Structure formats: C-alpha cells, structure tokens
C-alpha cells in the first residue's frame, strides 16, 4: 500500500512538477500528513528534490518539489549493425550525456560489440556523473520475453545471445530496437495511441502500439515487418527467405540500388521502389491490425516528403477497410530508440520506487 | 449487484449443470437463501429449468437445475457470396434447427440476400419452435463496430449496408464471418488461446485470437488477410488491388486454376500454388503478431492434409522468430461461423440476464 502510494505521489510530481505538498495531497486524495511522510521517504531515496522555499504567508514555507535531476539515472545502449551508441538520462528523461561510434561487427561474436558498448557506456556515465541504476540495450533483432536474442538476421552470431551478464554487473534489459523506437514516439513526441511504427535501418523493424501500449505478442516477438514478403521472386535475405521487405527498403538495399554510399543521393526510382515495397508490406499490416496511423522512422525521415507521400499512396491503394491511413515521418530522428532505452530504466524506477 | 449475481449463478450452471441450489451456493459463495431467490427469478425468466426431484433424504427434495432447453434461443444467419444459411441454437448452444440454400447475389443489392435470409430464418425458427430473442448475421466483409458493413469486396453493393433494420424487428448484430469462425474454434473446439484463424471461401478472411479473446483492432476491422499481397504482379482483385491472397487461394481462384467446379478435383499443382501463397501471407501475419498456431478453416479442411503440410512448410521457411508454427485444420467444418453467430446471442443473454 505504501509502495503504491509512493508511486502515486511520484506520478503526480511527474505530471505537475514543480508541485507543493499541499497540491500533491489535493491531487492524490491522500491526507497532508501522509503526503509529507511519503515525500520524506522519496527525498531520502534521492528521487525528489526540494526547490528554494517560496514564502507565501505565515507558517512553514511551501517548498515546491520536483524530480531530482541528480538522482538515479538510466543508461541506454543501442547496438546496430554498423554502429554503437550510448546515453544517460536523468529521472526526467532528459539526456545528460550521449556518444556514438562506428563499429562494424556484423560477423563477429556478440562479445565484440558488447565489449565496445561497455567501454562507450563508461564514457557517457563518466560524463553524466550520475548514479546509473540500470541499463537497457536496443538490438536489431527478435528478443524473447526473458531478454535472450532469439535471432538477429543481420547479426548472425547473436542467436541465443544473452547480453545482460556481459554488462558490468548493472541490471540490464534487452529489447528490440523498433519496439523502443515506437515507445520513443509515444513518450517524447506525443505519438498516436494506435499506430504502426516502422524503423528503417540496415534491417527494417516495426513496433506496434495499440491503445497507448506496446503490443509485444505472445512471446514478445511481434512486429517483424522486415521479413514480410514483398516479392516472392525477390533477392535472398539473411533470414533464409527471399523477397523480404528489407531486401528492397532496408538501408543497404537502398544504397546498393542507388549505387551510392550516401542516402541523400538516392535517385527517385530507388525511392519509388522502396515506397512500393513499403506500401505492400504496410497495407498487409494495416489490413490485419486495423491501425489508423503509420509512423516512418529510422532512416526514412531523412528520405523526406517524397518518400512519405509515395508510401501513403501505395498503402492506401491496398487497404480495404479504411479510406485513409495517415503516414507520418517521425520527428525524433534515429536516436529515439536509444533515448527510450535509457528512459525505460528511470520510468520503471518511478513506477516502482 | 443482483444482476451481477444472476449472471454469476448462470455461469455456474453453465459450468456444472445439472447442479443443485446447495452446490450453487458453495460454488458462488452466496448464501443459500440468496441463491434460492436468484434461482426463482431465473426460473421465472425461463432461463433455468428444474429437473425431476432426487429425494436423497428427509425434507424438501433437491431438484437439480440446468439451462432451460426450451428457453430463449439465438438465431444465426450466414450470408455468403453463393449461399445463405441459418440456424437456431438453444441456451446451451446446441443447434436445434438449421438450413442452407444456394443463393447467387454477388452483384445484387443487399436487400435481395437479406430478403432470402429472413425467409430462411422463418423456416428454421418454425422448425426449432423456440422463442428467438435475437440474431447475429455473419457476412464476408469488413464490419465496423456499429454493425455497418464497411466493405465486402465480393459483394460490391454492400458498402455502407446496415442489415439489422431489415430483420423482422429482432435485435440483430452483424459480424465478420472469419471473426465468428475464430470464436467458433474457441467456443466449440477448445481452440488455442493465441491463434490466427483463416477462413477460406470465395474470399479469404482471418480472425485473430489473442489471450482467448477476439482481437478486433481499433475500428473492429482487423484480420483482412485476403487482401495481403502475395504477388505484386498478380491478378487484379475485386478490392481494387492486385496479387491479393484470395486471387490465388480463394475458392473461385482455386477452381479457375484447376479448370474444375469441384474442390475435391483440384490437381496438386493448384494446391501447391495455394499453399505457397498462404505461406507467404501467413508468415507475414505471424511475423507481425507472434502467434504460435494457425487454424485453417472454411474450405481448407476439405483440401486435407497435403494442403496443411505444404502450408506449414512454406510458413515455417519464412517465420523469423519461431522455429515452429503449428498449422491445424479446423475440425468444425464450414458451419462454425453460423453456429457461433447464433451462440453469440444466447451467450450475451446468459452474460446479462
């Protein structure tokens, strides 16, 4: 009960900070005495911070409360096929330090990338100077509910890998990159409560958001959009199939088709091909799930409005039950999943103080 | 509260009939007096029936109770592209009368098929001789949450149709045929709690069951598997797209490809083509939803084990996150949706007596 009330008070601080004890009592329906006692405990735990007193009348001053910017922090790590990034967020979810390094480790044992990630994490932790209480790692692969990487077609040696134990003794969770990117859209960009979030990179993943919650599927492995078939006679894919979406609309496929190493230099016919493939795969997903919004993230926002408009047209041609499906470009950029990973740590701490 | 307790008592009768008042008190935790009073009300409402007394000792005999087989009944109607069927089930969900007529009404106004359905319903109602308290109509199309048929690609004049008001003044709900077939699998065949149920007919639909519940999507329109693209260069579809699953694996496409009018006379290469297409579409759906079981219903069980095995192999080739997905043939046959429609009426009555 007390635990529940601690979380209740914290939730109201998140919603309304800076906020007085009296306002917290009014918002929670708890007595002022109870609130004061809970607040003391949260101050002691370093979760809350007391601002300078505002003397508004006689008696004890009403020190407003806010989340402690020097309190427990979360570490986020993203391991992609060709780079690694890390960041630390404080209790408010603000990024306090971030870094990114190129790292080619496609055919390496997971230990190689994780070793580099641990070193990079040490750098950002030192820069942030906060007490990191946990970490979450975003990976471009299917992650089971227990955190084991079931399969990462673009990191073939990662099947069955457990990342947590490799991480300096911190409590670590592992999650699919697209799922975290979808949460980023919800948490930091007021994203729609029912949407399919598509994350374009070397692979193409999706996070499904239904009723404001991430839909994970029975085994936590939902959203593998990149291996939806868009052309049964198409090129071989690293997953063992062929004609998968990411063989047409993934980053490497796009650069190969455009004979360039620069995403900004893709000719229109390459974008058209990607839009057609995304339209086919997304229409199938929308027909199945009945979601009104698709958000294109990862590398796709960089390809701009022409890609968005073409995907929208291709998609709507093939959706049978809605006259329109909104297609948006994510405003968060490719760092969304990383920030959501770090934020997931502090959100959990605030939910269970 | 009394309403809640009435439903509670009825639920226990459903689970344990025939059952004594004393056993109901023990199972519900209500007092024997309360149970007796609730039972009186349910007997008066015609929902329960008292069996012959079993005199097991001195005092009042302990008449066991069961659902009233002569009580309120449900009417189910299924309107397909080439036939109409109707049935009446009693409170236990047992079919008490059923009938089916061929009816070609593809290009007709909905009133034509509904007129025939109303006449057929009169026949089965007369045969059953029960008091029908409501009806549910299964249609091969997308049905919005308010019962309006959003779109039925194989019944082009049905867009925007409301069937309820055409039905003799009975309270009528309208639902997607594949959704009802999925519920039939759950209710009458102890179907798995997480599964994709595929209903093959002229169209191909799907009902998605997650956690033992039908997943309907934001607008109640989820599960449109038939218009998932399996071949971007494939034949035109009535939905306006091309290369949709039902253009390869729907009943008419199969008969056309086999140059026959008999589903039992399809050559193996036609079944192979259907299995390949179903494998592509279902792998996409399983990759997105992460469900462990696919149930093939409608016309597919008639095509037998070779189709099932081929779909299983094609599907598993392309699923990235599970080493195996179980593919079953429905044991219910094509009448499942019809029976579930009728049963949905009495289940609702038992849930809200």
Short mmCIF file of N, CA, C and O in Angstrom, two decimals, chain A residues 75-80 83 85-89 93-95 98-100 136-139 175-189 197-200 295-299 301 330-345 347:
data_model
loop_
_atom_site.label_atom_id
_atom_site.label_comp_id
_atom_site.label_asym_id
_atom_site.label_seq_id
_atom_site.Cartn_x
_atom_site.Cartn_y
_atom_site.Cartn_z
N UNK A 75 20.83 4.16 -18.12
CA UNK A 75 21.77 4.05 -19.23
C UNK A 75 21.07 3.37 -20.39
O UNK A 75 20.43 2.34 -20.22
N UNK A 76 21.15 3.98 -21.56
CA UNK A 76 20.63 3.35 -22.78
C UNK A 76 21.79 3.01 -23.69
O UNK A 76 22.76 3.78 -23.79
N UNK A 77 21.72 1.86 -24.33
CA UNK A 77 22.75 1.46 -25.29
C UNK A 77 22.04 0.96 -26.53
O UNK A 77 21.03 0.26 -26.43
N UNK A 78 22.53 1.34 -27.69
CA UNK A 78 21.97 0.79 -28.92
C UNK A 78 23.10 0.14 -29.72
O UNK A 78 24.10 0.78 -30.03
N UNK A 79 22.90 -1.14 -30.00
CA UNK A 79 23.88 -1.84 -30.83
C UNK A 79 23.24 -2.07 -32.18
O UNK A 79 22.24 -2.78 -32.30
N UNK A 80 23.77 -1.38 -33.19
CA UNK A 80 23.27 -1.57 -34.54
C UNK A 80 24.30 -2.37 -35.33
O UNK A 80 25.35 -2.72 -34.80
N UNK A 83 27.06 0.51 -36.05
CA UNK A 83 27.46 1.50 -35.04
C UNK A 83 26.93 1.10 -33.67
O UNK A 83 26.07 0.23 -33.54
N UNK A 85 25.75 3.15 -29.93
CA UNK A 85 25.56 4.43 -29.26
C UNK A 85 25.14 4.19 -27.82
O UNK A 85 24.67 3.10 -27.46
N UNK A 86 25.35 5.19 -27.01
CA UNK A 86 25.01 5.08 -25.59
C UNK A 86 24.59 6.44 -25.08
O UNK A 86 25.04 7.48 -25.60
N UNK A 87 23.71 6.47 -24.10
CA UNK A 87 23.35 7.74 -23.48
C UNK A 87 22.92 7.51 -22.04
O UNK A 87 22.58 6.41 -21.64
N UNK A 88 22.96 8.58 -21.27
CA UNK A 88 22.45 8.55 -19.90
C UNK A 88 21.35 9.59 -19.81
O UNK A 88 21.51 10.72 -20.28
N UNK A 89 20.21 9.19 -19.23
CA UNK A 89 19.14 10.16 -18.96
C UNK A 89 18.94 10.26 -17.45
O UNK A 89 19.15 9.30 -16.71
N UNK A 93 14.07 12.00 -17.76
CA UNK A 93 14.20 11.51 -19.13
C UNK A 93 15.05 12.41 -20.00
O UNK A 93 15.21 12.15 -21.20
N UNK A 94 15.61 13.48 -19.44
CA UNK A 94 16.49 14.36 -20.22
C UNK A 94 17.84 13.69 -20.44
O UNK A 94 18.40 13.09 -19.52
N UNK A 95 18.34 13.82 -21.66
CA UNK A 95 19.63 13.22 -22.00
C UNK A 95 20.74 14.07 -21.38
O UNK A 95 20.82 15.27 -21.61
N UNK A 98 25.70 11.69 -24.20
CA UNK A 98 25.45 10.74 -25.28
C UNK A 98 26.68 10.63 -26.16
O UNK A 98 27.48 11.57 -26.26
N UNK A 99 26.87 9.45 -26.77
CA UNK A 99 28.03 9.24 -27.65
C UNK A 99 27.70 8.15 -28.64
O UNK A 99 26.82 7.30 -28.40
N UNK A 100 28.39 8.20 -29.76
CA UNK A 100 28.13 7.21 -30.81
C UNK A 100 29.44 6.91 -31.52
O UNK A 100 30.21 7.83 -31.81
N UNK A 136 19.31 -0.45 -20.42
CA UNK A 136 18.52 -1.19 -21.40
C UNK A 136 19.26 -1.11 -22.72
O UNK A 136 19.80 -0.07 -23.09
N UNK A 137 19.31 -2.25 -23.40
CA UNK A 137 20.06 -2.35 -24.64
C UNK A 137 19.10 -2.61 -25.79
O UNK A 137 18.30 -3.55 -25.76
N UNK A 138 19.18 -1.75 -26.81
CA UNK A 138 18.36 -1.92 -28.02
C UNK A 138 19.17 -2.72 -29.03
O UNK A 138 20.31 -2.38 -29.32
N UNK A 139 18.56 -3.79 -29.54
CA UNK A 139 19.25 -4.59 -30.56
C UNK A 139 18.34 -4.76 -31.77
O UNK A 139 17.12 -4.79 -31.65
N UNK A 175 15.98 -5.20 -25.49
CA UNK A 175 14.71 -5.04 -26.20
C UNK A 175 14.96 -4.79 -27.67
O UNK A 175 16.05 -4.37 -28.08
N UNK A 176 13.95 -5.08 -28.45
CA UNK A 176 14.00 -4.84 -29.88
C UNK A 176 14.05 -3.33 -30.17
O UNK A 176 13.29 -2.55 -29.59
N UNK A 177 14.91 -2.96 -31.08
CA UNK A 177 15.13 -1.55 -31.39
C UNK A 177 13.84 -0.86 -31.87
O UNK A 177 13.54 0.27 -31.46
N UNK A 178 13.08 -1.53 -32.73
CA UNK A 178 11.86 -0.89 -33.26
C UNK A 178 10.81 -0.72 -32.17
O UNK A 178 10.06 0.26 -32.16
N UNK A 179 10.73 -1.69 -31.24
CA UNK A 179 9.80 -1.54 -30.12
C UNK A 179 10.15 -0.30 -29.30
O UNK A 179 9.27 0.48 -28.91
N UNK A 180 11.44 -0.12 -29.02
CA UNK A 180 11.86 1.05 -28.25
C UNK A 180 11.61 2.34 -29.05
O UNK A 180 11.22 3.36 -28.48
N UNK A 181 11.84 2.29 -30.36
CA UNK A 181 11.59 3.49 -31.17
C UNK A 181 10.11 3.84 -31.15
O UNK A 181 9.74 5.02 -31.13
N UNK A 182 9.25 2.82 -31.12
CA UNK A 182 7.81 3.09 -31.04
C UNK A 182 7.46 3.72 -29.70
O UNK A 182 6.66 4.67 -29.62
N UNK A 183 8.08 3.24 -28.62
CA UNK A 183 7.85 3.85 -27.31
C UNK A 183 8.36 5.28 -27.28
O UNK A 183 7.74 6.16 -26.68
N UNK A 184 9.49 5.52 -27.94
CA UNK A 184 10.02 6.89 -28.01
C UNK A 184 8.98 7.83 -28.63
O UNK A 184 8.77 8.95 -28.16
N UNK A 185 8.35 7.35 -29.69
CA UNK A 185 7.32 8.16 -30.36
C UNK A 185 6.18 8.49 -29.39
O UNK A 185 5.70 9.62 -29.33
N UNK A 186 5.78 7.50 -28.60
CA UNK A 186 4.71 7.70 -27.61
C UNK A 186 5.16 8.64 -26.50
O UNK A 186 4.42 9.54 -26.10
N UNK A 187 6.36 8.41 -25.98
CA UNK A 187 6.81 9.13 -24.78
C UNK A 187 7.29 10.54 -25.07
O UNK A 187 7.07 11.45 -24.29
N UNK A 188 8.00 10.73 -26.19
CA UNK A 188 8.68 12.02 -26.41
C UNK A 188 8.08 12.83 -27.55
O UNK A 188 8.48 13.97 -27.77
N UNK A 189 7.16 12.26 -28.33
CA UNK A 189 6.63 13.00 -29.46
C UNK A 189 5.11 12.97 -29.48
O UNK A 189 4.50 13.24 -30.52
N UNK A 197 4.73 1.69 -35.97
CA UNK A 197 5.94 2.47 -36.09
C UNK A 197 6.97 1.64 -36.86
O UNK A 197 7.29 0.52 -36.46
N UNK A 198 7.46 2.17 -37.97
CA UNK A 198 8.42 1.44 -38.80
C UNK A 198 9.80 2.06 -38.62
O UNK A 198 9.96 3.27 -38.74
N UNK A 199 10.76 1.22 -38.30
CA UNK A 199 12.11 1.71 -38.08
C UNK A 199 13.00 1.21 -39.21
O UNK A 199 13.26 0.01 -39.33
N UNK A 200 13.44 2.12 -40.05
CA UNK A 200 14.30 1.74 -41.17
C UNK A 200 15.76 1.86 -40.80
O UNK A 200 16.20 2.87 -40.23
N UNK A 295 3.89 5.49 -38.69
CA UNK A 295 4.97 6.45 -38.49
C UNK A 295 6.25 5.85 -39.06
O UNK A 295 6.65 4.75 -38.70
N UNK A 296 6.87 6.58 -39.98
CA UNK A 296 8.12 6.11 -40.59
C UNK A 296 9.29 6.73 -39.84
O UNK A 296 9.41 7.96 -39.76
N UNK A 297 10.15 5.88 -39.28
CA UNK A 297 11.28 6.37 -38.51
C UNK A 297 12.59 5.79 -39.00
O UNK A 297 12.67 5.21 -40.08
N UNK A 298 13.63 5.94 -38.17
CA UNK A 298 14.96 5.47 -38.56
C UNK A 298 15.49 6.31 -39.70
O UNK A 298 15.49 7.55 -39.63
N UNK A 299 15.92 5.67 -40.78
CA UNK A 299 16.49 6.43 -41.91
C UNK A 299 15.40 7.10 -42.77
O UNK A 299 15.71 7.98 -43.56
N UNK A 301 12.80 9.29 -42.33
CA UNK A 301 12.55 10.74 -42.32
C UNK A 301 13.59 11.51 -43.16
O UNK A 301 13.27 12.51 -43.79
N UNK A 330 8.65 10.33 -38.58
CA UNK A 330 8.99 10.57 -37.19
C UNK A 330 9.81 11.84 -37.07
O UNK A 330 10.70 12.10 -37.88
N UNK A 331 9.50 12.63 -36.06
CA UNK A 331 10.26 13.86 -35.84
C UNK A 331 11.44 13.62 -34.90
O UNK A 331 12.23 14.52 -34.65
N UNK A 332 11.55 12.41 -34.39
CA UNK A 332 12.56 12.16 -33.36
C UNK A 332 13.95 11.86 -33.91
O UNK A 332 14.93 11.98 -33.21
N UNK A 333 14.00 11.40 -35.16
CA UNK A 333 15.31 11.03 -35.70
C UNK A 333 15.74 9.68 -35.17
O UNK A 333 15.06 9.08 -34.33
N UNK A 334 16.88 9.21 -35.67
CA UNK A 334 17.30 7.84 -35.34
C UNK A 334 17.67 7.63 -33.88
O UNK A 334 17.85 6.50 -33.46
N UNK A 335 17.78 8.69 -33.07
CA UNK A 335 18.17 8.50 -31.68
C UNK A 335 17.03 8.12 -30.74
O UNK A 335 17.24 7.93 -29.55
N UNK A 336 15.83 8.01 -31.28
CA UNK A 336 14.66 7.74 -30.43
C UNK A 336 14.77 6.47 -29.62
O UNK A 336 14.50 6.46 -28.40
N UNK A 337 15.18 5.38 -30.28
CA UNK A 337 15.25 4.09 -29.58
C UNK A 337 16.25 4.16 -28.44
O UNK A 337 16.01 3.63 -27.35
N UNK A 338 17.39 4.82 -28.68
CA UNK A 338 18.43 4.94 -27.65
C UNK A 338 17.89 5.67 -26.43
O UNK A 338 18.05 5.22 -25.29
N UNK A 339 17.23 6.80 -26.68
CA UNK A 339 16.71 7.58 -25.55
C UNK A 339 15.62 6.81 -24.82
O UNK A 339 15.54 6.84 -23.58
N UNK A 340 14.76 6.11 -25.58
CA UNK A 340 13.70 5.32 -24.94
C UNK A 340 14.29 4.20 -24.10
O UNK A 340 13.76 3.86 -23.03
N UNK A 341 15.41 3.61 -24.58
CA UNK A 341 16.05 2.56 -23.78
C UNK A 341 16.44 3.11 -22.42
O UNK A 341 16.09 2.55 -21.37
N UNK A 342 17.14 4.25 -22.42
CA UNK A 342 17.57 4.85 -21.16
C UNK A 342 16.37 5.27 -20.31
O UNK A 342 16.33 5.04 -19.09
N UNK A 343 15.37 5.84 -20.97
CA UNK A 343 14.18 6.31 -20.24
C UNK A 343 13.41 5.15 -19.63
O UNK A 343 12.79 5.30 -18.57
N UNK A 344 13.45 3.98 -20.29
CA UNK A 344 12.70 2.83 -19.74
C UNK A 344 13.22 2.46 -18.36
O UNK A 344 12.46 2.00 -17.50
N UNK A 345 14.50 2.69 -18.13
CA UNK A 345 15.09 2.39 -16.81
C UNK A 345 14.53 3.33 -15.74
O UNK A 345 14.06 2.87 -14.69
N UNK A 347 11.84 5.22 -15.92
CA UNK A 347 10.37 5.09 -15.81
C UNK A 347 10.00 3.92 -14.91
O UNK A 347 9.05 4.00 -14.12
#
